[in-house]
Coordinates of C-alpha atoms in Angstrom, one line a residue:
Chain I
X1 CA -35.9 -76.6 47.6
X2 CA -34.9 -74.2 44.8
X3 CA -31.4 -74.8 44.8
X4 CA -31.9 -79.1 45.2
X5 CA -33.5 -78.8 41.4
X6 CA -30.7 -76.6 39.8
X7 CA -28.4 -79.1 40.8
X8 CA -30.4 -82.2 39.5
X9 CA -31.0 -79.9 36.4
X10 CA -27.2 -79.1 36.0
X11 CA -26.3 -82.8 36.9
X12 CA -28.6 -84.4 34.3
X13 CA -27.2 -81.7 31.7
X14 CA -23.3 -82.9 32.4
X15 CA -24.8 -86.3 32.1
X16 CA -26.3 -85.8 28.5
X17 CA -22.8 -84.2 27.5
X18 CA -20.8 -86.9 28.5
X19 CA -23.1 -89.8 27.0
X20 CA -23.1 -87.6 23.9
X21 CA -19.3 -87.5 24.2
X22 CA -18.7 -91.1 24.7
X23 CA -21.1 -92.0 22.1
X24 CA -19.2 -90.1 19.3
X25 CA -15.9 -91.3 20.6
X26 CA -17.3 -94.9 19.8
X27 CA -18.7 -94.2 16.5
X28 CA -14.8 -92.6 15.9
X29 CA -13.1 -95.7 16.8
X30 CA -15.5 -97.8 14.7
X31 CA -14.8 -95.9 11.8
X32 CA -11.1 -95.4 12.1
X33 CA -10.0 -98.1 13.3
X34 CA -11.2 -101.4 11.9
X35 CA -10.7 -101.0 8.0
X36 CA -9.3 -104.1 6.5
X37 CA -8.1 -105.0 3.0
X38 CA -9.2 -108.1 1.5
X39 CA -7.0 -109.3 -1.2
X40 CA -9.0 -111.7 -3.6
X41 CA -7.6 -114.1 -6.4
X42 CA -9.8 -115.9 -9.0
X43 CA -12.8 -114.9 -6.9
X44 CA -11.3 -116.5 -3.7
X45 CA -10.4 -114.7 -0.5
X46 CA -6.5 -114.8 -0.3
X47 CA -5.7 -112.6 2.8
X48 CA -7.1 -110.2 4.9
X49 CA -5.2 -107.4 6.7
X50 CA -5.7 -105.1 9.1
X51 CA -4.8 -101.6 7.5
X52 CA -4.7 -99.7 10.8
X53 CA -2.0 -102.0 12.0
X54 CA -0.2 -102.7 8.6
X55 CA 3.4 -101.8 8.2
X56 CA 4.6 -101.3 4.5
X57 CA 4.5 -104.6 2.7
X58 CA 4.6 -106.0 -0.8
X59 CA 2.3 -109.1 -1.4
X60 CA 3.1 -110.9 -4.7
X61 CA -0.2 -112.3 -6.0
X62 CA 0.6 -115.3 -8.9
X63 CA -2.7 -116.8 -10.6
X64 CA -3.1 -120.4 -11.9
X65 CA -1.8 -119.1 -15.5
X66 CA 1.4 -117.7 -13.8
X67 CA 0.7 -113.8 -14.3
X68 CA 0.9 -111.5 -11.2
X69 CA 0.1 -108.7 -9.6
X70 CA 2.2 -106.8 -6.8
X71 CA 0.2 -105.6 -4.0
X72 CA 1.7 -102.7 -2.0
X73 CA 0.2 -102.1 1.6
X74 CA 1.3 -98.9 3.8
X75 CA -0.6 -97.6 6.6
X76 CA -4.1 -96.8 6.2
X77 CA -3.7 -97.7 2.2
X78 CA -3.2 -99.8 -0.5
X79 CA -2.8 -100.4 -4.5
X80 CA -1.4 -102.5 -7.2
X81 CA 1.9 -101.6 -7.7
X82 CA 2.8 -103.5 -10.3
X83 CA 0.9 -106.3 -12.7
X84 CA 1.7 -108.0 -15.7
X85 CA -1.9 -107.5 -17.5
X86 CA -2.0 -106.1 -20.9
X87 CA -4.1 -102.8 -19.8
X88 CA -2.3 -101.9 -16.6
X89 CA -5.9 -100.2 -15.4
X90 CA -4.9 -101.8 -11.6
X91 CA -1.8 -100.1 -11.6
X92 CA -3.4 -96.7 -12.6
X93 CA -6.1 -97.0 -10.2
X94 CA -3.5 -96.0 -7.6
X95 CA -3.8 -96.0 -3.8
X96 CA -7.5 -96.8 -2.1
X97 CA -8.3 -95.8 1.9
X98 CA -12.0 -95.6 2.0
X99 CA -14.0 -98.5 3.1
X100 CA -16.0 -99.6 0.0
X101 CA -13.1 -98.9 -2.7
X102 CA -12.1 -101.7 -5.3
X103 CA -9.2 -102.2 -7.5
X104 CA -9.8 -104.9 -9.8
X105 CA -7.5 -106.7 -12.3
X106 CA -10.0 -108.2 -14.8
X107 CA -7.0 -110.0 -16.7
X108 CA -5.2 -111.7 -13.8
X109 CA -8.6 -112.1 -11.5
X110 CA -7.1 -110.3 -9.0
X111 CA -8.5 -108.1 -6.6
X112 CA -8.2 -105.8 -3.3
X113 CA -10.9 -104.3 -1.3
X114 CA -11.1 -102.1 1.7
X115 CA -13.9 -103.3 4.3
X116 CA -15.2 -101.6 7.2
X117 CA -17.4 -98.8 8.3
X118 CA -17.7 -95.2 7.5
X119 CA -19.3 -92.4 9.0
X120 CA -20.0 -90.3 5.9
X121 CA -21.7 -93.0 3.8
X122 CA -23.1 -96.8 3.5
X123 CA -22.0 -97.1 0.0
X124 CA -20.6 -95.7 -3.0
X125 CA -21.9 -95.8 -6.7
X126 CA -19.0 -95.8 -9.2
Chain C
X1 CA -43.8 -77.3 38.2
X2 CA -41.7 -75.8 35.0
X3 CA -38.4 -77.1 36.5
X4 CA -39.8 -80.8 36.5
X5 CA -40.6 -80.4 32.9
X6 CA -37.2 -79.6 32.3
X7 CA -36.0 -82.6 34.4
X8 CA -38.3 -85.2 32.3
X9 CA -37.3 -83.6 28.8
X10 CA -33.7 -84.3 29.9
X11 CA -34.8 -87.7 30.9
X12 CA -36.3 -88.4 27.1
X13 CA -33.1 -86.5 25.4
X14 CA -30.1 -88.3 27.2
X15 CA -31.1 -91.8 25.6
X16 CA -31.8 -90.3 22.0
X17 CA -28.3 -88.8 22.5
X18 CA -26.7 -91.9 23.8
X19 CA -27.3 -93.8 20.6
X20 CA -29.8 -96.3 22.3
X21 CA -32.3 -97.4 20.0
X22 CA -34.4 -100.0 21.6
X23 CA -36.4 -100.9 18.4
X24 CA -33.3 -102.1 16.7
X25 CA -31.3 -103.9 19.4
X26 CA -32.6 -107.2 17.6
X27 CA -31.9 -106.3 14.1
X28 CA -28.4 -107.9 13.1
X29 CA -26.3 -107.4 10.2
X30 CA -25.3 -109.9 7.6
X31 CA -23.1 -109.2 4.9
X32 CA -21.2 -110.5 2.3
X33 CA -19.3 -110.0 -1.3
X34 CA -18.9 -112.6 -4.3
X35 CA -16.7 -111.8 -7.3
X36 CA -19.5 -112.0 -10.2
X37 CA -20.4 -110.5 -13.6
X38 CA -16.8 -109.4 -13.7
X39 CA -17.2 -107.4 -10.7
X40 CA -17.5 -107.4 -7.0
X41 CA -21.1 -108.1 -5.8
X42 CA -22.0 -107.0 -1.9
X43 CA -24.7 -107.3 -0.3
X44 CA -25.8 -106.3 3.1
X45 CA -29.2 -107.3 4.8
X46 CA -30.7 -106.5 8.5
X47 CA -32.5 -109.5 10.2
X48 CA -33.6 -110.6 13.4
X49 CA -32.8 -114.0 12.9
X50 CA -29.5 -115.2 11.5
X51 CA -30.2 -118.3 9.9
X52 CA -33.1 -116.4 8.1
X53 CA -30.5 -113.3 7.4
X54 CA -27.9 -115.9 5.9
X55 CA -30.1 -117.4 3.9
X56 CA -31.6 -114.5 2.2
X57 CA -27.8 -113.3 1.6
X58 CA -27.4 -116.8 -0.4
X59 CA -30.7 -116.4 -2.4
X60 CA -29.5 -112.9 -3.2
X61 CA -26.0 -114.0 -4.3
X62 CA -27.9 -117.3 -6.4
X63 CA -29.6 -114.5 -8.4
X64 CA -27.3 -113.0 -9.8
X65 CA -25.3 -115.8 -10.7
X66 CA -28.4 -117.2 -12.2
X67 CA -29.1 -114.0 -14.6
X68 CA -25.1 -113.9 -15.1
X69 CA -25.6 -117.6 -16.6
X70 CA -28.3 -116.5 -18.7
X71 CA -26.5 -113.2 -20.1
X72 CA -23.0 -114.4 -20.3
X73 CA -21.4 -113.5 -23.9
X74 CA -18.4 -115.7 -23.7
X75 CA -18.7 -119.2 -23.5
X76 CA -17.4 -120.9 -20.2
X77 CA -14.8 -123.6 -20.3
X78 CA -16.0 -127.1 -21.3
X79 CA -19.9 -126.1 -22.2
X80 CA -21.2 -126.6 -25.3
X81 CA -23.2 -123.6 -27.5
X82 CA -26.5 -125.9 -26.7
X83 CA -25.8 -125.8 -22.8
X84 CA -24.3 -121.9 -22.5
X85 CA -26.2 -118.8 -22.0
X86 CA -29.2 -117.3 -24.0
X87 CA -27.4 -114.6 -25.4
X88 CA -24.7 -117.2 -26.6
X89 CA -27.0 -119.1 -28.1
X90 CA -29.1 -116.1 -29.5
X91 CA -25.6 -114.6 -31.3
X92 CA -24.9 -118.0 -32.8
X93 CA -28.3 -118.2 -34.4
X94 CA -28.0 -115.1 -35.9
X95 CA -29.4 -114.9 -39.5
X96 CA -30.0 -118.5 -38.9
X97 CA -33.3 -118.9 -36.7
X98 CA -35.4 -117.7 -33.6
X99 CA -34.2 -119.0 -30.0
X100 CA -36.4 -120.1 -27.3
X101 CA -35.1 -117.8 -24.1
X102 CA -36.1 -117.8 -20.6
X103 CA -38.7 -115.4 -19.1
X104 CA -35.6 -112.8 -17.8
X105 CA -34.0 -112.5 -20.7
X106 CA -37.2 -111.9 -22.7
X107 CA -37.6 -109.0 -19.9
X108 CA -34.3 -107.8 -20.1
X109 CA -34.1 -107.8 -24.1
X110 CA -38.0 -106.0 -24.0
X111 CA -36.9 -103.3 -21.9
X112 CA -33.3 -102.5 -23.6
X113 CA -35.4 -102.0 -26.6
X114 CA -37.8 -99.9 -25.5
X115 CA -35.6 -97.7 -24.1
X116 CA -33.4 -97.9 -27.4
X117 CA -36.7 -96.8 -29.2
X118 CA -37.2 -93.9 -26.7
X119 CA -33.8 -92.6 -26.7
X120 CA -33.5 -92.8 -31.1
X121 CA -31.0 -95.5 -30.6
X122 CA -28.5 -94.0 -28.3
X123 CA -28.7 -97.3 -26.2
X124 CA -28.1 -100.5 -28.4
X125 CA -27.6 -104.0 -27.1
X126 CA -26.9 -105.2 -30.7
X127 CA -23.8 -103.2 -29.9
X128 CA -22.1 -106.5 -29.8
X129 CA -19.9 -106.5 -33.1
X130 CA -18.6 -103.2 -32.4
X131 CA -17.5 -103.9 -28.5
X132 CA -15.7 -106.6 -30.2
X133 CA -14.1 -104.6 -32.7
X134 CA -12.6 -102.3 -30.0
X135 CA -11.7 -105.6 -28.2
X136 CA -13.5 -104.6 -24.9
X137 CA -14.5 -107.9 -23.0
X138 CA -11.6 -109.7 -23.8
X139 CA -9.3 -107.2 -22.7
X140 CA -7.3 -106.8 -26.3
X141 CA -8.2 -103.2 -26.9
X142 CA -7.2 -101.3 -29.7
X143 CA -8.3 -98.4 -31.9
X144 CA -9.6 -99.7 -35.1
X145 CA -10.1 -98.0 -38.4
X146 CA -12.3 -95.6 -39.2
X147 CA -13.4 -98.4 -42.4
X148 CA -13.7 -101.2 -40.0
X149 CA -15.6 -99.2 -37.5
X150 CA -17.9 -98.2 -40.4
X151 CA -18.1 -101.9 -42.0
X152 CA -19.3 -103.1 -38.4
X153 CA -22.0 -100.6 -37.7
X154 CA -23.9 -102.2 -40.5
X155 CA -24.2 -104.9 -37.9
X156 CA -25.9 -102.7 -35.6
X157 CA -29.3 -101.9 -35.2
X158 CA -31.8 -102.5 -32.7
X159 CA -34.7 -103.1 -35.1
X160 CA -33.5 -105.8 -36.4
X161 CA -34.1 -107.9 -33.2
X162 CA -37.3 -109.7 -33.6
X163 CA -39.2 -110.7 -30.1
X164 CA -41.9 -113.3 -30.0
X165 CA -43.2 -112.7 -26.7
X166 CA -45.8 -115.3 -27.2
X167 CA -43.7 -118.0 -27.9
X168 CA -40.3 -116.9 -26.4
X169 CA -38.1 -116.0 -29.1
X170 CA -35.9 -113.9 -29.8
X171 CA -33.9 -113.5 -33.3
X172 CA -31.3 -111.3 -34.5
X173 CA -32.4 -111.1 -38.5
X174 CA -28.8 -110.8 -40.1
X175 CA -25.8 -112.9 -39.7
X176 CA -23.1 -111.6 -37.7
X177 CA -25.1 -109.6 -35.3
X178 CA -24.6 -110.2 -31.8
X179 CA -26.1 -108.9 -28.4
X180 CA -24.1 -107.3 -25.5
X181 CA -26.2 -106.9 -22.6
X182 CA -23.3 -105.6 -20.6
X183 CA -25.2 -102.4 -20.0
X184 CA -28.0 -104.0 -18.5
X185 CA -27.6 -106.9 -17.0
X186 CA -25.9 -105.9 -14.0
X187 CA -29.0 -103.7 -13.4
X188 CA -31.1 -106.6 -13.9
X189 CA -29.6 -109.1 -11.6
X190 CA -29.7 -106.3 -8.6
X191 CA -33.4 -105.6 -9.0
X192 CA -34.3 -109.6 -9.0
X193 CA -31.8 -110.2 -6.1
X194 CA -33.6 -107.1 -4.2
X195 CA -37.2 -108.8 -4.9
X196 CA -35.9 -112.2 -3.6
X197 CA -34.7 -110.3 -0.7
X198 CA -38.2 -108.6 -0.2
X199 CA -39.6 -112.0 -0.6
X200 CA -37.4 -113.2 2.5
X201 CA -39.0 -110.4 4.5
X202 CA -35.7 -108.3 4.4
X203 CA -36.9 -104.6 5.3
X204 CA -33.6 -103.1 5.2
X205 CA -30.6 -104.2 2.8
X206 CA -27.9 -102.9 0.6
X207 CA -26.9 -104.0 -2.9
X208 CA -23.9 -103.0 -4.7
X209 CA -23.3 -104.8 -7.8
X210 CA -19.9 -103.0 -8.9
X211 CA -21.4 -99.8 -8.8
X212 CA -24.8 -100.3 -9.5
X213 CA -26.4 -99.8 -6.1
X214 CA -30.0 -100.7 -4.5
X215 CA -31.2 -99.6 -1.5
X216 CA -34.1 -101.4 0.1
X217 CA -36.4 -99.6 2.7
X218 CA -34.5 -97.4 5.0
X219 CA -31.3 -97.9 7.3
X220 CA -32.3 -99.9 10.5
X221 CA -32.7 -96.8 12.4
X222 CA -35.3 -95.3 9.9
X223 CA -33.3 -92.5 8.2
X224 CA -32.4 -93.2 4.3
X225 CA -29.3 -94.7 3.3
X226 CA -26.5 -92.4 2.0
X227 CA -24.9 -93.6 -1.2
X228 CA -21.6 -91.8 -2.2
X229 CA -21.2 -90.9 -5.8
X230 CA -17.6 -91.6 -6.6
X231 CA -15.2 -88.6 -8.1
X232 CA -14.5 -89.6 -11.9
X233 CA -11.2 -88.6 -11.5
X234 CA -10.0 -89.9 -8.0
X235 CA -10.7 -93.5 -7.0
X236 CA -10.5 -92.1 -3.4
X237 CA -12.9 -89.2 -3.4
X238 CA -16.8 -88.8 -3.1
X239 CA -18.2 -85.7 -5.0
X240 CA -21.8 -86.1 -3.9
X241 CA -24.0 -87.8 -1.3
X242 CA -27.6 -89.2 -2.4
X243 CA -29.8 -89.9 0.6
X244 CA -32.1 -92.6 -0.6
X245 CA -35.0 -95.2 0.3
X246 CA -36.3 -98.0 -2.1
X247 CA -34.1 -96.7 -4.7
X248 CA -31.2 -97.6 -7.4
X249 CA -28.4 -95.3 -7.7
X250 CA -26.1 -96.7 -10.7
X251 CA -23.3 -94.6 -12.0
X252 CA -21.2 -95.1 -15.1
X253 CA -18.1 -93.5 -16.2
X254 CA -14.9 -93.1 -18.7
X255 CA -12.9 -94.5 -16.1
X256 CA -14.7 -98.4 -15.7
X257 CA -13.0 -100.1 -18.5
X258 CA -10.7 -98.5 -20.6
X259 CA -7.0 -97.7 -22.4
X260 CA -5.0 -95.2 -23.4
X261 CA -3.5 -94.8 -26.8
X262 CA -1.5 -91.7 -27.9
X263 CA -2.5 -89.7 -24.6
X264 CA -6.4 -90.2 -25.6
X265 CA -8.4 -92.3 -23.5
X266 CA -11.1 -95.0 -25.0
X267 CA -13.6 -96.1 -22.8
X268 CA -15.8 -98.5 -23.3
X269 CA -18.7 -96.4 -23.3
X270 CA -19.8 -96.2 -27.0
X271 CA -22.0 -94.3 -29.1
X272 CA -23.9 -96.8 -31.4
X273 CA -24.5 -94.0 -34.3
X274 CA -20.8 -93.4 -34.6
X275 CA -19.1 -96.9 -33.2
X276 CA -16.7 -94.8 -31.6
X277 CA -16.4 -93.3 -27.6
X278 CA -19.1 -90.8 -26.4
X279 CA -17.2 -87.6 -25.7
X280 CA -17.7 -84.7 -23.4
X281 CA -18.9 -86.4 -20.4
X282 CA -16.7 -88.4 -17.9
X283 CA -19.8 -89.8 -15.4
X284 CA -23.2 -90.2 -15.3
X285 CA -25.5 -91.0 -12.3
X286 CA -28.9 -92.1 -12.4
X287 CA -31.5 -92.5 -9.7
X288 CA -34.8 -94.6 -10.3
X289 CA -36.7 -96.9 -8.9
X290 CA -35.9 -99.5 -10.9
X291 CA -32.2 -101.0 -11.0
X292 CA -32.7 -102.2 -14.3
X293 CA -34.1 -98.6 -15.4
X294 CA -31.3 -96.8 -13.7
X295 CA -28.5 -98.6 -15.5
X296 CA -29.6 -98.6 -18.8
X297 CA -30.4 -94.9 -18.5
X298 CA -27.1 -94.1 -17.9
X299 CA -26.1 -95.4 -21.5
X300 CA -28.1 -93.0 -23.5
X301 CA -27.4 -90.0 -21.1
X302 CA -23.5 -90.5 -21.2
X303 CA -24.1 -90.8 -25.2
X304 CA -26.4 -87.8 -25.7
X305 CA -24.4 -85.6 -23.7
X306 CA -25.4 -82.9 -21.3
X307 CA -28.1 -80.9 -23.1
X308 CA -29.8 -83.4 -24.6
X309 CA -29.4 -85.9 -22.1
X310 CA -30.8 -84.0 -19.5
X311 CA -34.0 -83.4 -21.6
X312 CA -33.9 -87.2 -22.1
X313 CA -34.0 -87.4 -18.5
X314 CA -37.0 -85.2 -17.7
X315 CA -39.2 -87.0 -19.9
X316 CA -38.9 -90.1 -17.4
X317 CA -41.1 -90.6 -14.5
X318 CA -39.2 -90.7 -11.0
X319 CA -35.7 -90.6 -12.9
X320 CA -33.1 -88.4 -11.7
X321 CA -29.6 -87.8 -13.3
X322 CA -26.3 -86.1 -12.5
X323 CA -24.1 -85.3 -15.3
X324 CA -20.3 -84.4 -14.4
X325 CA -18.5 -83.2 -17.7
X326 CA -15.0 -83.2 -19.2
X327 CA -14.8 -79.6 -18.3
X328 CA -15.9 -81.0 -14.5
X329 CA -18.8 -78.9 -14.5
X330 CA -21.7 -80.8 -12.9
X331 CA -25.3 -80.4 -13.0
X332 CA -28.0 -82.4 -11.8
X333 CA -32.2 -82.3 -12.4
X334 CA -33.7 -80.2 -10.3
X335 CA -35.9 -83.3 -8.5
X336 CA -33.0 -84.3 -6.8
X337 CA -32.7 -81.1 -5.0
X338 CA -33.9 -82.4 -1.7
X339 CA -31.7 -85.6 -1.5
X340 CA -28.2 -84.7 -2.9
X341 CA -25.5 -83.2 -1.5
X342 CA -22.4 -82.1 -2.7
X343 CA -19.0 -82.4 -0.8
X344 CA -17.0 -79.8 -2.6
X345 CA -14.2 -82.1 -3.1
X346 CA -12.4 -82.2 -6.2
X347 CA -12.5 -79.0 -7.7
X348 CA -15.8 -79.4 -9.6
X349 CA -18.6 -76.6 -10.5
X350 CA -21.6 -77.2 -9.7
X351 CA -24.6 -75.8 -11.5
X352 CA -28.2 -76.8 -11.3
X353 CA -29.5 -77.2 -14.9
X354 CA -33.3 -77.5 -14.9
X355 CA -36.2 -77.5 -12.4
X356 CA -38.3 -80.0 -13.4

């Protein structure tokens, strides 16, 4: 009887460790795997790209006035590489890779944003 | 008997670790974002019912649009002055006549003037002519001459904004004066949107309007929302995390709208007393219950600098602040100690400035 209790206790302990491990694994997959980049032009969503699966790619966005921004995408990150806007603020922002991060080009109305879940924070104040 | 106690307690521990939280199972997440007020506005709500959740989202965005339409400084294509925003009409009638405005515009201006007075003019919504001189808002930035600045500064004085709350009118006393509500409108819109969500029965939500954050309630699991504070010199970095419930977190930085000339950074945060960039700080973050207040308070803190800004923040009930200097020194008000953690990233030196 004494031994049986020990087995039950040990079995339950293993179950605890196992379920803890699984839930951590699921959490990690949710955070790492589903990051995606959304490209907006003049406030409208133009394209969504999964950052985990993305290969190297360049997308030239031309707005209704003929002004352009070049969006460069690599695995897990993105940036505005080139633009013909006067202040170049979008190009200077550089690479983004975390959920909630945004590159905005106000003059050309081109914006890119990373969506998805992060373990660390729910949102970023900037 | 003892062993059974262990076994029973394990049965309680297992579900706790495996992430099953039955009471939240019916809460679903609904999120959307729109490009409004020159920035991204993101709203996330948690609600049991899809239709109610979606409706609440739509109402929140409609509120942002409404406030934006009241406070826009530049006319929209095809709109006459008479049909334009309150701010455009006020500015057009500077030195001419008082202008009838909405209750919201009146509330924004009154709150702004309150903080203008309290901060000795370190925050001033009549900064419009100076912003135009520097070319902010129109994206034709340039460094004006000292003479131009001096001349234009004579048009900046919040004491010449005449508020008639009984009749609901605003009057700028001198011709050429103009209001710029860029330092408060986003905060006010965030606050109003949060109010709409609450009225729609939403208990958990997160609003982020271009970095103006409002955390409504707690997270669905009952823990506080975790709001990261951006590294002012690295768009991918977070220097600190704030744990908040029913609280607004707003950050201002010299990296938001700026240009460089001759190797010098010229940001859009201008000291109303000099008409030039406030120097010394890279970033301020304000934590307050009201998003309007948090948005406004950042500006006098940035302009006053670390020492005087800290003194100013300490005088305000329920307000916390974080200061990041150009020297990479970080200080914060003592009342944040229990909800603020630093990530240690980005080579910043952290010292607690004042206990409250």
